[in-house]
XYZ file of C-alpha atoms in Angstrom:
161
model
C 38.229 -21.476 18.405
C 40.185 -22.956 15.490
C 37.112 -22.781 13.248
C 36.467 -19.122 14.145
C 40.131 -18.228 13.632
C 40.413 -19.986 10.264
C 37.199 -18.307 9.049
C 38.991 -14.958 9.423
C 41.569 -16.045 6.832
C 41.176 -15.963 3.041
C 39.931 -19.371 1.747
C 43.301 -20.283 0.227
C 45.103 -19.815 3.582
C 42.642 -21.735 5.778
C 44.351 -25.116 5.540
C 47.507 -23.560 7.032
C 45.675 -21.600 9.746
C 48.093 -22.787 12.455
C 50.982 -20.960 10.791
C 49.038 -17.977 9.405
C 48.561 -14.524 10.903
C 45.193 -12.799 10.743
C 45.378 -9.031 10.134
C 44.009 -6.768 12.856
C 41.319 -5.522 10.453
C 39.940 -9.074 10.270
C 40.169 -9.673 14.041
C 38.127 -6.502 14.549
C 35.286 -7.971 12.447
C 34.541 -10.489 15.225
C 31.141 -9.535 16.692
C 32.612 -10.051 20.173
C 35.128 -7.243 19.551
C 33.274 -5.041 17.098
C 31.480 -3.009 19.787
C 34.265 -3.153 22.378
C 35.693 0.344 22.993
C 39.098 -1.256 23.704
C 39.229 -3.368 20.531
C 42.418 -1.697 19.238
C 44.194 -2.141 22.576
C 43.061 -5.758 22.887
C 44.628 -6.567 19.513
C 47.787 -4.703 20.466
C 48.196 -6.445 23.832
C 47.617 -9.973 22.537
C 49.510 -9.688 19.239
C 53.042 -11.088 19.126
C 53.679 -9.637 15.675
C 57.290 -8.598 15.195
C 56.208 -5.909 12.740
C 53.839 -4.457 15.379
C 50.898 -4.541 12.965
C 48.749 -6.142 15.708
C 48.020 -9.194 13.558
C 47.373 -12.424 15.453
C 48.618 -15.960 15.170
C 46.346 -18.808 16.236
C 48.323 -18.950 19.485
C 47.728 -15.206 20.096
C 44.027 -15.773 19.408
C 43.932 -18.655 21.915
C 45.729 -16.539 24.524
C 43.129 -13.798 24.088
C 40.229 -16.261 24.360
C 41.819 -17.876 27.406
C 42.168 -14.569 29.277
C 38.590 -13.588 28.405
C 37.178 -17.014 29.335
C 35.214 -17.801 32.499
C 38.005 -20.105 33.677
C 40.708 -17.393 33.772
C 41.556 -16.231 37.277
C 40.827 -12.719 38.450
C 44.602 -12.085 38.708
C 45.127 -12.998 35.054
C 42.128 -10.951 33.928
C 43.228 -7.918 35.945
C 46.818 -8.202 34.652
C 45.594 -8.056 31.044
C 43.011 -5.363 31.800
C 45.846 -3.279 33.243
C 47.931 -3.808 30.094
C 44.947 -2.891 27.886
C 44.341 0.310 29.895
C 48.067 1.242 29.872
C 47.809 3.071 26.547
C 51.446 4.210 26.467
C 52.800 0.810 27.600
C 54.926 2.306 30.400
C 53.781 -0.051 33.168
C 51.692 2.500 35.074
C 48.314 4.159 34.641
C 48.941 7.889 34.737
C 46.562 10.803 34.123
C 46.896 10.472 30.319
C 46.041 6.750 30.438
C 43.074 7.436 32.727
C 41.811 10.184 30.418
C 42.010 7.849 27.401
C 40.301 5.127 29.429
C 37.418 7.444 30.355
C 37.112 8.665 26.755
C 36.877 5.060 25.532
C 34.150 4.320 28.052
C 32.109 7.477 27.491
C 32.485 7.593 23.713
C 34.377 9.969 21.488
C 31.394 12.035 20.291
C 31.059 15.688 21.232
C 27.807 15.057 23.098
C 29.288 12.307 25.268
C 32.697 13.823 26.023
C 33.256 15.080 29.560
C 34.197 18.693 30.144
C 37.745 19.397 31.338
C 36.470 20.005 34.872
C 34.427 16.783 34.887
C 37.380 14.805 33.529
C 39.737 16.290 36.137
C 37.289 15.516 38.957
C 36.799 11.940 37.742
C 40.549 11.305 37.430
C 41.058 12.799 40.892
C 38.381 10.456 42.285
C 39.958 7.436 40.557
C 43.386 8.317 41.976
C 42.014 8.925 45.475
C 40.376 5.490 45.371
C 43.260 3.602 43.740
C 46.602 5.341 44.253
C 47.640 3.728 47.538
C 51.215 5.070 47.559
C 50.032 8.568 46.515
C 52.541 8.923 43.660
C 49.908 10.198 41.193
C 49.799 6.941 39.213
C 48.273 3.481 39.523
C 50.648 0.532 39.350
C 49.636 -3.076 38.697
C 49.398 -3.997 42.404
C 47.172 -0.976 43.118
C 45.000 -1.805 40.111
C 44.655 -5.438 41.189
C 43.749 -4.312 44.715
C 40.925 -2.131 43.378
C 39.714 -4.853 41.009
C 39.688 -7.409 43.834
C 37.036 -5.284 45.550
C 34.826 -5.322 42.450
C 32.771 -8.526 42.544
C 31.528 -8.267 38.956
C 34.896 -7.519 37.306
C 35.748 -11.103 36.353
C 32.293 -11.809 34.926
C 32.272 -8.612 32.859
C 35.806 -9.124 31.482
C 34.979 -11.947 29.079
C 34.375 -12.912 25.489
C 32.229 -15.929 24.656
C 32.462 -17.404 21.147
């Protein structure tokens, strides 16, 4: 992990990799993130940058790798998945978050975008399946309940270096 992190830094900064921050643009060059539709959100959720530029310290990088590792528990993985899918960072998945989530998964191109009716039906189905308290949103507990019924969630939520 240290080797991969330091390789993202300019040569002159590599010997001080433990105290350096790698810009988001460099993190996104990792093959493991390059094709991930949530790459921007992943950087945002794991970055502790005070300037909110989504750069990562070595510790941030290790946290990300830890969550995406096979040894992370389903609870930890689902907690971070929830944060990644909570696009407006308000602690709930509402219709706007779900729409952005679906758009990330289906692609942003005109040919792959769902129609308004299809999107509405899909969001309605997601809420019917997940919104236990029927408040029109999905909270963390509801999300974790749904994820717990998905046997392949933990194995699909991973990055292997």
